[in-house]
Amino acid sequence: MRENIRADYSEESNKVNKGKYYITTPIYYPSGNPHIGHCYTTVACDTIARFKRLEGYDVMFLTGTDEHGMKIEQKAKEQGVTPKEYVDPIVENFKRLWETMDISYDRYIRTTDDYHVKSVQRIFKKLYDKGYIYKGEYTGKYCTPCESFWTDSQLDENGCCPDCHRPVIDAHEEAYFLKISDFADKVEKFLTETDYLTPKSRVNEMINNFIKPGLEDLCVSRTSFTWGIPVEFDPKHVVYVWIDALSNYITALGYENDAYDDFDKYWPADLHMTAKEIVRFHSIVWIIMLMMLDLPLPKHLYGHGWINFNGQKMAKSVGNVIDPFVLAQRYGSDAVRFQILRDMPYGSDCNFSNEIMVNRINTDLANGFGNLVSRTVAMADKYFGGTLPEEREENDPDGELIEMAQSLRDKVAPLVEQAQLAKALEEIFKVIARANKYIDETEPWVLGKDGQKKARLAGVLYNLLDTIRICAGLLMAFMPKTMPKVLEQIGAPANSAGFEELGRFGVLPANVTVHKGDVLFPRIDVDKEIDELNALLTPAKTIREDEDLDRANIITIDKFAEVKLRSGEITACEKVAKSKKLLKLTVDDGRHGRQIVSGISNWYKPEDLVGRKIVFVANLAPAKLCGELSEGMILACDAGDDDVRVLFLDGDVPNGSTIR
Ligand code: MSP
């Protein structure tokens, strides 16, 4: 992956081997397509990973997908596919998004990967053998029609099932529990005595909300669904969420598996990053799990805020998601990366809106940096034919600009290290603003008119170009697509943007040659754009989600031709005795006739169907449903509000005709 997107002005051009740096995003649920809220953590981690490579670290940047669980099992069932078939195209969409956003991850883990599955089984067994996992009883709410367990907080506003909104009952289920209660003191000490969790305010939150009231043991297995990693020694249980998910940070390095062998090299993690609602699992459960396994503890966890949309967390369930593919296509991935990093204050939430995005791009990128680069390059071109003369004169106010540019790297690096990315950008843009002001102060267009002032003009332009070099070099990790273009336009040699060189002023050759190029960040017509965006991004969530899935799941016409669809007539129909949902249809298929079982009895009575012409899949592998043989499947359509309509054929079509 990284190989494709490494620029000439490589982060590693100046490698000095400062040791290893292991950084992780959370692994995302592929229960729906990725949105701009998911992008924040990944873009932030990518920026830090790139910056660390620039500094000379041997970086391991891990991301991935968390693919098990009841929700995914249910969604797959709704679509009539297996859970793996359901997640595969969504995982592809995540990967496609990360490619679009230039995410330079080094490793991608899927919790359905074989090696992870085996490692988790071993970790679970280890914890059990050590006496940290015991069998108990999980109590929760149960929706009988949906066959689903829910916690109180998942219920809808009437205390009913969040899916079908029917009443739920109290229910019990055998489950394994992780004895985290025994580790309350140890984890509290760890959180208070180290700088693991930032911002610091979250430490108090964890202690006051979860540790002080008494840590409750964590349910780590379930029997009411099957889409999970089976507990090897008790296979009716599947591992439930957190042992599976959190372990990814070590299994991806080869802990308890042979797929990789860099656990000793990269563990412990230098930085885990997550949004605030899962800080609890990363600061309490994960730390306790590692203590139980006698493993070194990670160094830092940064819990960031949410990207909100109109004051609410952007999320699929709220239906307010913004499609990052659309934004990246319209403004370029760098502009999107920049805006979300620039506007997310450290530790708190930020509000996203189309206006905020477009205005930020115009102000900082088009008018701020883009304009600085294009003006400077254009002047070097106009007054010196592109190549600065070696003779140049220094004057006021050069000192202030040079000093700001020269000290910038050492201001930015610690901010990046602390994940204070908005602050880091603020510092860089202070220098950019200073450089633009410097143009107004020095008035190069006046100097250009005066033949006596060529050396001074060369001095001014050199100072601007070298300031741009430093800013672009430091911005490379934030906007990896555009910054190489900036460096090219100002004629920066390939080795002039390494970490070392970014801490020094005067690195560009005295007779540098600029290369005028395309506009870096085109200015956006705000009103027009907002109208178009609002129309485009109005969340029509289900349709979009399906469309995206369809696009990610393209098949060839040959593949389609493998499915044999034929016309048929229902000649008899009755309910399947053992089932509430199934009807048994006798179908005249123009040949010997066949029996098809279909789950449509909620919507059709047998007498409604007899004599009707339908479409059926003729070459589906036969299956037994509630003891009845089904040789095919009739086609029906979701009609909204829990309604289903069978596809009936219009007119007198011969039975057994091919449908294509
Ligand atoms: N699968 C778990 C994480 C397991 S990590 C061992 C999960 N997945 S998630 O897909 O729901 O969320 C992944 C990350 O994206 C979380 O950090 C989550 O908070 C973050 N975000 C999802 N929506 C977000 C916003 N609107 N804003 C910022 N981050 C958001 O939780």
XYZ file of C-alpha atoms and ligand atoms in Angstrom:
691
model
C 0.000 0.000 0.000
C 2.564 2.584 1.065
C 4.736 2.016 -1.927
C 2.069 3.492 -4.220
C 1.839 6.790 -2.503
C 5.354 7.565 -1.462
C 6.444 10.860 -2.946
C 9.857 11.837 -4.170
C 10.283 14.115 -1.218
C 10.065 10.984 0.869
C 9.472 11.039 4.577
C 12.323 8.622 4.780
C 14.706 10.545 2.548
C 16.639 11.557 5.585
C 16.363 8.492 7.723
C 18.411 8.573 10.880
C 16.853 5.620 12.671
C 15.461 6.985 15.872
C 13.984 3.627 16.854
C 10.525 2.165 16.396
C 7.135 3.832 16.573
C 3.955 1.757 16.691
C 0.699 3.609 16.097
C -2.838 2.207 15.796
C -6.329 3.333 14.860
C -9.320 1.494 16.286
C -10.528 -1.284 14.035
C -13.752 -0.174 12.392
C -17.068 -2.008 12.315
C -17.914 -2.772 8.696
C -21.612 -2.670 9.508
C -22.088 0.231 7.121
C -19.894 2.235 4.814
C -17.222 4.559 6.198
C -18.068 8.212 6.767
C -16.151 11.363 7.523
C -16.353 10.564 11.272
C -14.274 7.436 10.657
C -11.782 9.466 8.670
C -10.696 11.623 11.572
C -8.828 8.966 13.581
C -7.331 7.407 10.498
C -6.190 10.684 8.953
C -4.812 11.858 12.298
C -2.876 8.612 12.795
C -1.651 8.740 9.226
C -0.344 12.259 9.727
C 1.507 11.262 12.866
C 2.853 8.102 11.202
C 4.148 10.133 8.250
C 5.669 12.745 10.518
C 7.395 10.077 12.587
C 8.831 8.539 9.407
C 10.081 11.980 8.463
C 11.745 12.239 11.865
C 13.538 8.973 11.205
C 11.447 6.440 13.115
C 10.799 2.928 11.925
C 7.015 3.198 11.928
C 4.420 0.457 12.118
C 0.986 1.914 11.400
C -1.881 -0.494 11.915
C -5.528 -0.197 10.992
C -8.255 -2.694 10.166
C -11.810 -3.901 10.616
C -13.680 -5.452 13.534
C -15.932 -7.856 11.706
C -17.775 -10.026 14.200
C -20.901 -9.544 16.248
C -24.633 -9.767 16.390
C -25.278 -6.586 14.436
C -23.341 -7.821 11.433
C -24.957 -11.233 11.689
C -28.385 -9.561 11.593
C -27.574 -7.243 8.718
C -26.268 -10.163 6.694
C -29.436 -12.098 7.422
C -31.555 -9.173 6.235
C -29.659 -9.199 2.947
C -29.765 -12.981 2.603
C -25.988 -13.351 2.573
C -23.432 -14.803 4.968
C -21.803 -12.377 7.428
C -18.512 -12.704 5.578
C -20.228 -11.973 2.262
C -21.855 -8.983 3.910
C -18.634 -7.487 5.296
C -16.294 -8.208 2.374
C -17.487 -5.398 0.074
C -17.697 -2.955 2.974
C -14.144 -3.787 3.985
C -13.165 -3.145 0.373
C -14.868 0.240 0.656
C -12.895 1.066 3.779
C -9.702 0.152 1.990
C -10.751 2.153 -1.065
C -11.406 5.136 1.163
C -8.018 4.825 2.822
C -6.415 4.741 -0.598
C -8.400 7.804 -1.653
C -7.335 9.591 1.525
C -3.666 8.571 1.090
C -3.556 6.582 4.282
C -0.097 5.035 4.508
C -0.921 2.123 6.763
C 1.716 -0.574 7.015
C -0.615 -3.386 8.014
C -4.340 -4.031 7.765
C -5.957 -6.513 10.104
C -9.357 -8.104 9.655
C -10.638 -9.896 12.720
C -11.839 -12.620 10.359
C -8.229 -13.311 9.329
C -7.328 -16.880 10.289
C -4.257 -15.947 12.259
C -6.219 -13.470 14.367
C -8.963 -16.009 15.025
C -6.446 -18.578 16.266
C -4.551 -16.062 18.383
C -7.744 -14.861 20.039
C -8.677 -18.436 20.880
C -5.268 -18.870 22.479
C -5.504 -15.586 24.377
C -8.961 -16.537 25.650
C -7.666 -19.936 26.792
C -4.628 -18.362 28.459
C -6.837 -15.974 30.421
C -9.139 -18.858 31.346
C -6.250 -21.076 32.459
C -4.905 -18.253 34.591
C -8.273 -18.047 36.320
C -9.184 -14.620 34.913
C -12.163 -15.897 32.926
C -15.069 -17.686 34.607
C -18.491 -18.905 33.567
C -21.507 -16.934 34.770
C -24.856 -15.685 33.596
C -25.502 -12.677 31.421
C -28.792 -10.902 32.002
C -30.260 -8.577 29.482
C -33.352 -7.807 27.450
C -34.488 -10.200 24.763
C -36.618 -9.591 21.697
C -38.286 -12.878 20.858
C -39.285 -12.112 17.233
C -35.790 -10.852 16.401
C -34.082 -13.486 18.547
C -31.779 -10.748 19.874
C -30.353 -9.723 23.219
C -30.132 -6.030 24.001
C -28.731 -4.002 26.869
C -30.920 -1.378 28.549
C -29.082 1.410 26.799
C -29.680 -0.106 23.375
C -33.466 -0.156 23.733
C -35.536 2.450 21.899
C -37.166 5.423 23.624
C -40.102 3.242 24.729
C -37.875 0.551 26.186
C -38.633 -1.719 23.216
C -36.470 -3.578 20.698
C -34.439 -1.021 18.712
C -34.959 -3.039 15.521
C -38.622 -4.029 15.421
C -39.848 -1.775 18.281
C -41.805 -4.606 19.907
C -41.676 -5.244 23.690
C -38.684 -7.118 25.071
C -38.490 -9.537 27.988
C -35.868 -10.051 30.716
C -33.620 -12.893 29.720
C -30.607 -14.812 30.891
C -27.820 -16.422 28.967
C -24.825 -18.467 30.048
C -21.664 -16.452 29.410
C -18.001 -16.158 30.306
C -16.791 -13.122 32.215
C -13.404 -11.428 32.510
C -12.502 -10.671 36.107
C -11.554 -7.058 35.628
C -12.921 -6.136 39.069
C -9.784 -7.623 40.683
C -7.600 -5.097 38.862
C -9.389 -1.877 39.812
C -6.586 -0.574 42.047
C -3.820 -1.507 39.650
C -5.449 0.170 36.680
C -6.290 3.283 38.680
C -2.656 3.552 39.747
C -1.530 3.120 36.152
C -3.873 5.810 34.873
C -2.980 8.322 37.565
C 0.753 7.714 37.713
C 1.584 7.587 34.013
C 0.808 9.882 31.119
C -0.849 7.031 29.203
C -4.243 8.642 28.755
C -4.633 12.110 27.299
C -6.244 14.553 27.509
C -5.829 14.324 31.281
C -9.494 15.185 31.829
C -10.361 11.732 30.547
C -8.401 10.106 33.380
C -10.767 11.659 35.924
C -13.710 10.630 33.800
C -12.534 6.999 33.821
C -11.841 6.967 37.534
C -15.000 8.745 38.636
C -17.414 7.098 36.219
C -16.103 3.556 36.003
C -13.451 2.667 38.553
C -14.691 4.371 41.737
C -18.295 3.112 41.456
C -16.833 -0.438 41.263
C -15.550 -2.127 38.129
C -17.987 -4.757 36.924
C -16.621 -7.928 35.377
C -16.939 -7.886 31.612
C -19.076 -10.315 29.621
C -16.672 -11.834 27.082
C -18.693 -14.579 25.400
C -22.210 -15.108 24.055
C -24.326 -18.021 22.964
C -27.248 -16.155 21.396
C -25.494 -15.553 18.089
C -22.833 -17.413 16.178
C -20.937 -14.811 14.143
C -17.830 -14.639 16.270
C -14.695 -16.525 17.195
C -15.703 -19.812 18.832
C -14.354 -20.426 22.325
C -12.235 -23.465 21.554
C -12.959 -25.368 24.735
C -16.693 -24.542 24.767
C -17.730 -23.960 21.149
C -21.340 -23.015 21.739
C -19.858 -19.731 22.979
C -18.372 -17.118 20.697
C -15.910 -14.528 21.981
C -17.833 -11.327 22.540
C -16.434 -8.035 21.267
C -13.599 -6.725 23.358
C -11.207 -9.660 23.737
C -11.550 -10.190 20.012
C -11.272 -6.511 19.072
C -8.585 -5.242 21.443
C -6.293 -8.213 20.823
C -5.870 -7.017 17.239
C -3.153 -4.630 18.381
C -0.921 -7.561 19.328
C -2.090 -10.356 17.036
C -1.276 -8.117 14.044
C 2.338 -8.190 15.214
C 2.402 -11.957 15.571
C 1.419 -12.446 19.197
C 0.332 -16.097 19.512
C 0.622 -16.677 15.764
C 3.171 -17.261 13.035
C 1.684 -14.895 10.476
C 3.962 -12.071 11.643
C 7.009 -11.937 13.831
C 7.510 -8.333 14.811
C 5.840 -8.384 18.197
C 9.157 -8.026 20.026
C 10.209 -5.254 17.704
C 7.115 -3.049 17.875
C 5.257 -3.844 21.077
C 4.369 -1.916 23.259
C 2.384 0.527 21.164
C 3.609 4.092 21.233
C 0.200 5.532 20.483
C -3.314 4.132 20.394
C -5.832 6.629 19.130
C -9.616 6.321 19.509
C -12.639 8.540 19.847
C -13.884 9.255 23.340
C -16.654 6.649 23.664
C -14.247 3.733 23.460
C -11.546 5.264 25.640
C -12.976 3.245 28.501
C -12.148 -0.037 26.790
C -8.679 1.100 25.797
C -7.766 2.568 29.155
C -9.343 0.021 31.496
C -10.157 -3.271 29.781
C -7.152 -3.331 27.461
C -4.699 -2.388 30.190
C -6.118 -5.064 32.488
C -6.002 -7.680 29.721
C -2.332 -6.910 29.147
C -1.628 -7.020 32.882
C -3.316 -10.414 33.012
C -1.175 -11.616 30.110
C 1.991 -10.189 31.745
C 2.706 -8.060 28.687
C 4.274 -4.585 28.588
C 1.730 -1.769 28.642
C 1.245 0.675 25.752
C 2.740 4.121 26.144
C -0.015 6.497 25.090
C -3.705 6.625 24.360
C -5.235 9.745 22.905
C -9.012 9.958 23.184
C -10.269 12.537 20.715
C -13.717 14.059 20.360
C -16.345 13.452 17.750
C -17.068 15.049 14.453
C -20.616 16.242 14.930
C -23.089 17.284 12.320
C -25.673 19.784 13.486
C -24.708 19.054 17.083
C -25.085 15.267 16.868
C -22.360 12.654 16.502
C -22.060 11.766 12.871
C -23.134 8.150 12.642
C -24.978 5.781 10.369
C -27.698 5.219 12.928
C -28.443 8.961 13.042
C -28.512 9.179 9.259
C -26.347 12.288 9.115
C -23.262 10.810 7.532
C -21.161 12.741 5.068
C -19.665 10.778 2.227
C -15.908 11.352 2.237
C -15.598 10.006 -1.309
C -17.752 12.867 -2.552
C -15.725 15.454 -0.632
C -12.395 14.046 -1.776
C -13.573 13.992 -5.365
C -14.684 17.633 -5.224
C -11.835 19.215 -3.280
C -9.055 16.649 -3.323
C -8.169 14.386 -0.433
C -5.608 16.834 0.949
C -8.184 19.559 1.451
C -10.449 17.129 3.297
C -7.567 15.860 5.438
C -6.592 19.410 6.202
C -10.035 20.585 7.195
C -10.830 17.756 9.585
C -7.440 18.028 11.254
C -7.502 21.814 11.413
C -10.959 22.116 12.923
C -10.874 19.324 15.505
C -9.854 20.959 18.780
C -7.685 18.856 21.066
C -9.824 16.485 23.087
C -13.176 18.096 22.273
C -15.785 17.672 19.576
C -15.924 19.674 16.394
C -18.855 20.557 14.267
C -18.776 19.664 10.626
C -20.772 21.456 7.991
C -20.376 22.038 4.307
C -19.917 25.762 5.021
C -17.121 25.136 7.500
C -15.315 22.869 5.069
C -15.588 25.149 2.054
C -14.652 28.276 4.000
C -11.667 26.589 5.579
C -10.396 25.454 2.183
C -10.822 28.939 0.748
C -9.286 30.823 3.641
C -6.295 28.701 4.542
C -5.519 26.760 1.418
C -6.629 28.822 -1.588
C -6.059 32.323 -0.180
C -3.423 31.475 2.415
C -0.895 28.918 1.304
C -1.904 28.463 -2.341
C -1.748 32.178 -2.936
C 1.612 32.538 -1.196
C 3.134 29.864 -3.413
C 1.621 31.078 -6.675
C 2.497 34.739 -6.027
C 6.078 33.923 -5.084
C 6.668 31.581 -7.999
C 5.016 34.010 -10.427
C 7.261 36.861 -9.234
C 10.423 34.757 -9.497
C 9.336 33.962 -13.025
C 8.409 37.484 -13.978
C 11.419 39.297 -12.564
C 14.163 36.687 -13.006
C 12.920 34.329 -15.686
C 12.511 31.674 -12.992
C 16.106 31.500 -11.687
C 17.160 33.726 -8.796
C 20.492 35.542 -9.123
C 23.043 34.469 -6.511
C 23.640 37.995 -5.354
C 21.023 38.973 -2.815
C 20.527 41.588 -0.186
C 19.061 41.083 3.294
C 17.090 43.776 5.059
C 14.295 44.402 7.560
C 11.898 42.627 8.146
C 13.697 39.478 7.022
C 14.889 38.569 10.502
C 11.435 38.008 11.923
C 10.275 35.824 9.028
C 13.500 33.819 8.991
C 13.397 33.292 12.731
C 9.753 32.128 12.578
C 10.452 29.740 9.721
C 13.627 28.399 11.268
C 12.075 27.635 14.641
C 8.887 26.184 13.178
C 9.987 22.552 13.015
C 10.772 22.426 16.711
C 7.388 23.906 17.570
C 5.508 21.517 15.308
C 7.269 18.231 16.140
C 6.247 18.058 19.831
C 2.688 19.067 18.956
C 2.468 16.225 16.445
C 3.962 13.874 19.022
C 1.140 14.826 21.402
C -1.479 14.456 18.654
C -2.156 18.215 18.878
C -2.598 18.400 15.160
C -4.870 21.437 14.954
C -2.313 23.343 17.035
C 0.527 22.142 14.833
C -1.337 23.411 11.762
C -2.058 26.682 13.512
C 1.681 27.190 14.064
C 2.494 26.459 10.427
C -0.235 28.803 9.221
C 1.078 31.588 11.456
C 4.278 31.445 9.430
C 2.322 31.337 6.174
C 0.346 34.401 7.250
C 3.599 36.106 8.237
C 5.045 35.345 4.807
C 2.013 36.818 3.066
C 2.364 39.912 5.237
C 6.058 40.036 4.335
C 5.077 40.334 0.676
C 2.874 43.303 1.490
C 5.658 44.884 3.554
C 8.467 44.392 1.049
C 6.371 45.140 -2.047
C 8.381 43.078 -4.529
C 6.422 44.595 -7.426
C 7.899 47.990 -6.500
C 11.399 46.509 -6.165
C 10.931 44.836 -9.544
C 10.422 48.139 -11.277
C 13.720 49.507 -10.003
C 16.790 48.077 -11.741
C 18.921 49.047 -8.698
C 16.935 46.854 -6.376
C 17.380 43.469 -8.049
C 19.553 42.072 -5.250
C 17.026 43.103 -2.648
C 14.224 41.598 -4.717
C 16.219 38.359 -4.971
C 16.652 38.411 -1.178
C 12.918 38.826 -0.643
C 12.006 36.053 -3.057
C 14.619 33.713 -1.654
C 13.312 34.244 1.865
C 9.807 33.518 0.674
C 10.834 30.401 -1.225
C 12.803 28.980 1.672
C 9.946 29.721 4.065
C 7.625 27.882 1.694
C 10.075 24.963 1.620
C 9.946 24.638 5.395
C 6.160 24.988 5.552
C 5.592 22.508 2.721
C 8.034 20.028 4.251
C 6.256 20.192 7.580
C 2.852 20.036 5.888
C 3.867 16.968 3.887
C 2.537 14.618 6.570
C -0.778 16.496 6.602
C -1.236 16.906 2.848
C 0.930 14.304 1.153
C -0.500 14.750 -2.334
C -0.071 18.482 -2.777
C 3.126 19.230 -0.891
C 5.449 17.467 -3.336
C 3.900 19.723 -6.000
C 4.675 22.784 -3.899
C 8.271 21.697 -3.443
C 8.527 21.076 -7.167
C 7.128 24.516 -7.981
C 9.659 26.263 -5.743
C 12.479 24.187 -7.257
C 13.398 22.436 -4.008
C 15.944 19.648 -4.561
C 14.838 16.207 -3.379
C 16.992 16.220 -0.278
C 15.910 19.655 0.941
C 12.825 18.594 2.864
C 14.235 16.000 5.271
C 13.705 16.512 8.978
C 17.211 17.894 9.425
C 16.822 20.446 6.619
C 13.428 21.576 7.860
C 15.062 22.890 11.027
C 17.421 25.132 9.055
C 16.889 28.237 6.982
C 18.781 28.826 3.754
C 18.806 25.293 2.398
C 17.577 26.111 -1.125
C 20.415 26.796 -3.551
C 21.060 30.522 -4.002
C 20.322 30.240 -7.722
C 17.179 28.194 -7.285
C 14.923 27.779 -10.330
C 11.151 27.789 -9.857
C 8.678 25.885 -12.021
C 5.298 27.441 -12.421
C 2.611 24.793 -12.035
C -1.104 24.261 -11.705
C -3.170 26.078 -9.116
C -2.705 24.077 -5.923
C -6.044 24.713 -4.253
C -8.633 26.285 -6.561
C -10.799 28.875 -4.837
C -14.361 27.684 -4.368
C -17.489 29.668 -5.197
C -19.055 29.303 -1.752
C -22.762 29.845 -2.457
C -22.854 27.683 -5.549
C -20.876 24.960 -3.872
C -22.986 24.875 -0.723
C -26.166 24.490 -2.770
C -24.677 21.668 -4.783
C -23.243 19.958 -1.738
C -26.431 20.167 0.250
C -28.273 18.556 -2.615
C -25.625 15.877 -2.975
C -25.105 15.054 0.648
C -28.687 14.954 1.797
C -28.584 11.692 3.629
C -30.733 9.161 1.844
C -28.945 6.600 3.851
C -30.348 3.223 2.985
C -30.335 3.820 -0.717
C -26.806 5.207 -0.678
C -25.569 2.346 1.445
C -27.029 -0.200 -0.952
C -25.752 1.695 -3.945
C -22.275 1.758 -2.507
C -22.462 -1.942 -1.831
C -23.627 -2.544 -5.389
C -20.800 -0.518 -6.814
C -18.271 -2.346 -4.715
C -19.758 -5.640 -5.779
C -19.810 -5.394 -9.562
C -20.098 -8.694 -11.434
C -19.599 -9.475 -15.103
C -22.444 -10.391 -17.446
C -21.037 -13.935 -17.570
C -21.361 -14.202 -13.839
C -24.926 -12.958 -14.017
C -25.663 -15.499 -16.747
C -24.764 -18.237 -14.280
C -28.005 -17.483 -12.451
C -30.843 -19.140 -14.335
C -34.047 -17.184 -13.860
C -37.237 -18.724 -15.266
C -40.952 -18.116 -15.361
C -43.314 -20.492 -13.567
C -46.875 -20.821 -12.355
C -47.937 -21.588 -8.810
C -50.328 -24.505 -9.084
C -50.727 -25.267 -5.369
C -49.705 -23.642 -2.132
C -49.916 -24.384 1.597
C -48.314 -23.324 4.877
C -45.325 -25.260 6.174
C -46.594 -26.807 9.394
C -43.497 -26.232 11.536
C -42.980 -22.607 10.538
C -44.714 -19.274 10.940
C -43.028 -17.737 7.930
C -42.818 -20.382 5.247
C -45.170 -21.288 2.414
C -44.733 -24.404 0.280
C -45.396 -23.727 -3.405
C -45.888 -26.249 -6.169
C -44.558 -24.634 -9.312
C -45.176 -25.592 -12.926
C -41.722 -24.902 -14.367
C -42.549 -26.057 -17.904
C -40.703 -29.308 -17.211
C -41.395 -31.842 -14.467
C -42.615 -29.331 -11.878
C -40.867 -28.491 -8.613
C -41.479 -27.500 -5.015
C -40.240 -24.159 -3.726
C -40.383 -23.038 -0.096
C -40.614 -19.288 0.419
C -40.663 -17.108 3.578
C -43.616 -14.964 2.499
C -46.477 -16.156 4.674
C -46.560 -12.848 6.591
C -47.610 -11.124 3.385
C -49.481 -13.687 1.280
C -52.162 -16.281 1.938
C -51.868 -19.529 -0.068
C -55.088 -18.761 -1.956
C -53.648 -15.390 -3.117
C -50.898 -17.191 -4.921
C -52.422 -20.113 -6.724
C -52.647 -19.435 -10.480
C -50.098 -16.584 -10.377
C -47.055 -16.474 -12.615
C -43.761 -15.849 -10.854
C -40.015 -15.628 -11.484
C -37.795 -18.189 -9.810
C -34.113 -19.069 -9.604
C -33.996 -22.389 -11.380
C -30.440 -23.511 -10.662
C -30.182 -22.818 -6.939
C -28.786 -25.721 -4.913
C -31.761 -27.559 -3.331
C -32.122 -27.106 0.434
C -34.404 -28.367 3.205
C -36.286 -25.659 5.089
C -38.144 -26.851 8.182
C -38.024 -30.352 6.776
C -39.428 -29.398 3.351
C -37.400 -29.656 0.151
C -36.984 -26.367 -1.687
C -35.758 -26.481 -5.278
C -35.240 -22.850 -6.104
C -36.296 -19.444 -4.893
C -39.030 -17.118 -6.039
C -38.194 -13.448 -6.478
C -39.728 -10.849 -4.200
C -39.024 -7.254 -3.380
C -38.654 -5.324 -0.101
C -41.492 -2.828 -0.202
C -40.589 -0.738 2.868
C -42.159 -0.702 6.319
C -41.607 -4.395 6.708
C -43.633 -5.222 3.604
C -42.650 -7.683 0.884
C -44.101 -8.007 -2.631
C -43.675 -11.019 -4.892
C -42.650 -10.323 -8.489
C -45.598 -11.533 -10.563
C -45.313 -11.775 -14.328
C -47.511 -9.688 -16.524
C -49.472 -11.471 -19.312
C -49.520 -15.048 -20.449
C -45.894 -16.136 -20.419
C -45.098 -19.809 -21.071
C -43.835 -21.606 -17.976
C -40.116 -22.324 -17.919
C -39.132 -19.379 -20.165
C -35.695 -17.899 -19.650
C -35.581 -14.503 -18.024
C -32.605 -12.357 -18.962
N -14.923 -1.679 16.512
C -14.880 -0.726 17.551
C -13.467 -0.379 17.919
C -12.623 -1.534 18.370
S -10.989 -1.046 18.649
C -10.254 -2.336 19.354
C -15.586 0.560 17.084
N -15.739 0.687 15.771
S -16.489 1.925 15.068
O -16.418 1.693 13.652
O -17.787 2.091 15.623
O -15.693 3.177 15.421
C -14.325 3.243 15.134
C -13.760 4.584 15.529
O -14.338 5.632 14.754
C -14.035 4.914 16.989
O -12.919 5.522 17.569
C -15.185 5.851 16.847
O -15.417 6.618 17.935
C -14.733 6.635 15.621
N -15.805 7.431 15.098
C -16.997 6.990 14.561
N -17.768 8.096 14.306
C -17.090 9.219 14.653
C -17.328 10.582 14.566
N -18.478 11.068 14.100
N -16.339 11.419 14.949
C -15.100 10.963 15.351
N -14.863 9.699 15.462
C -15.854 8.788 15.206
O -15.928 1.364 17.919
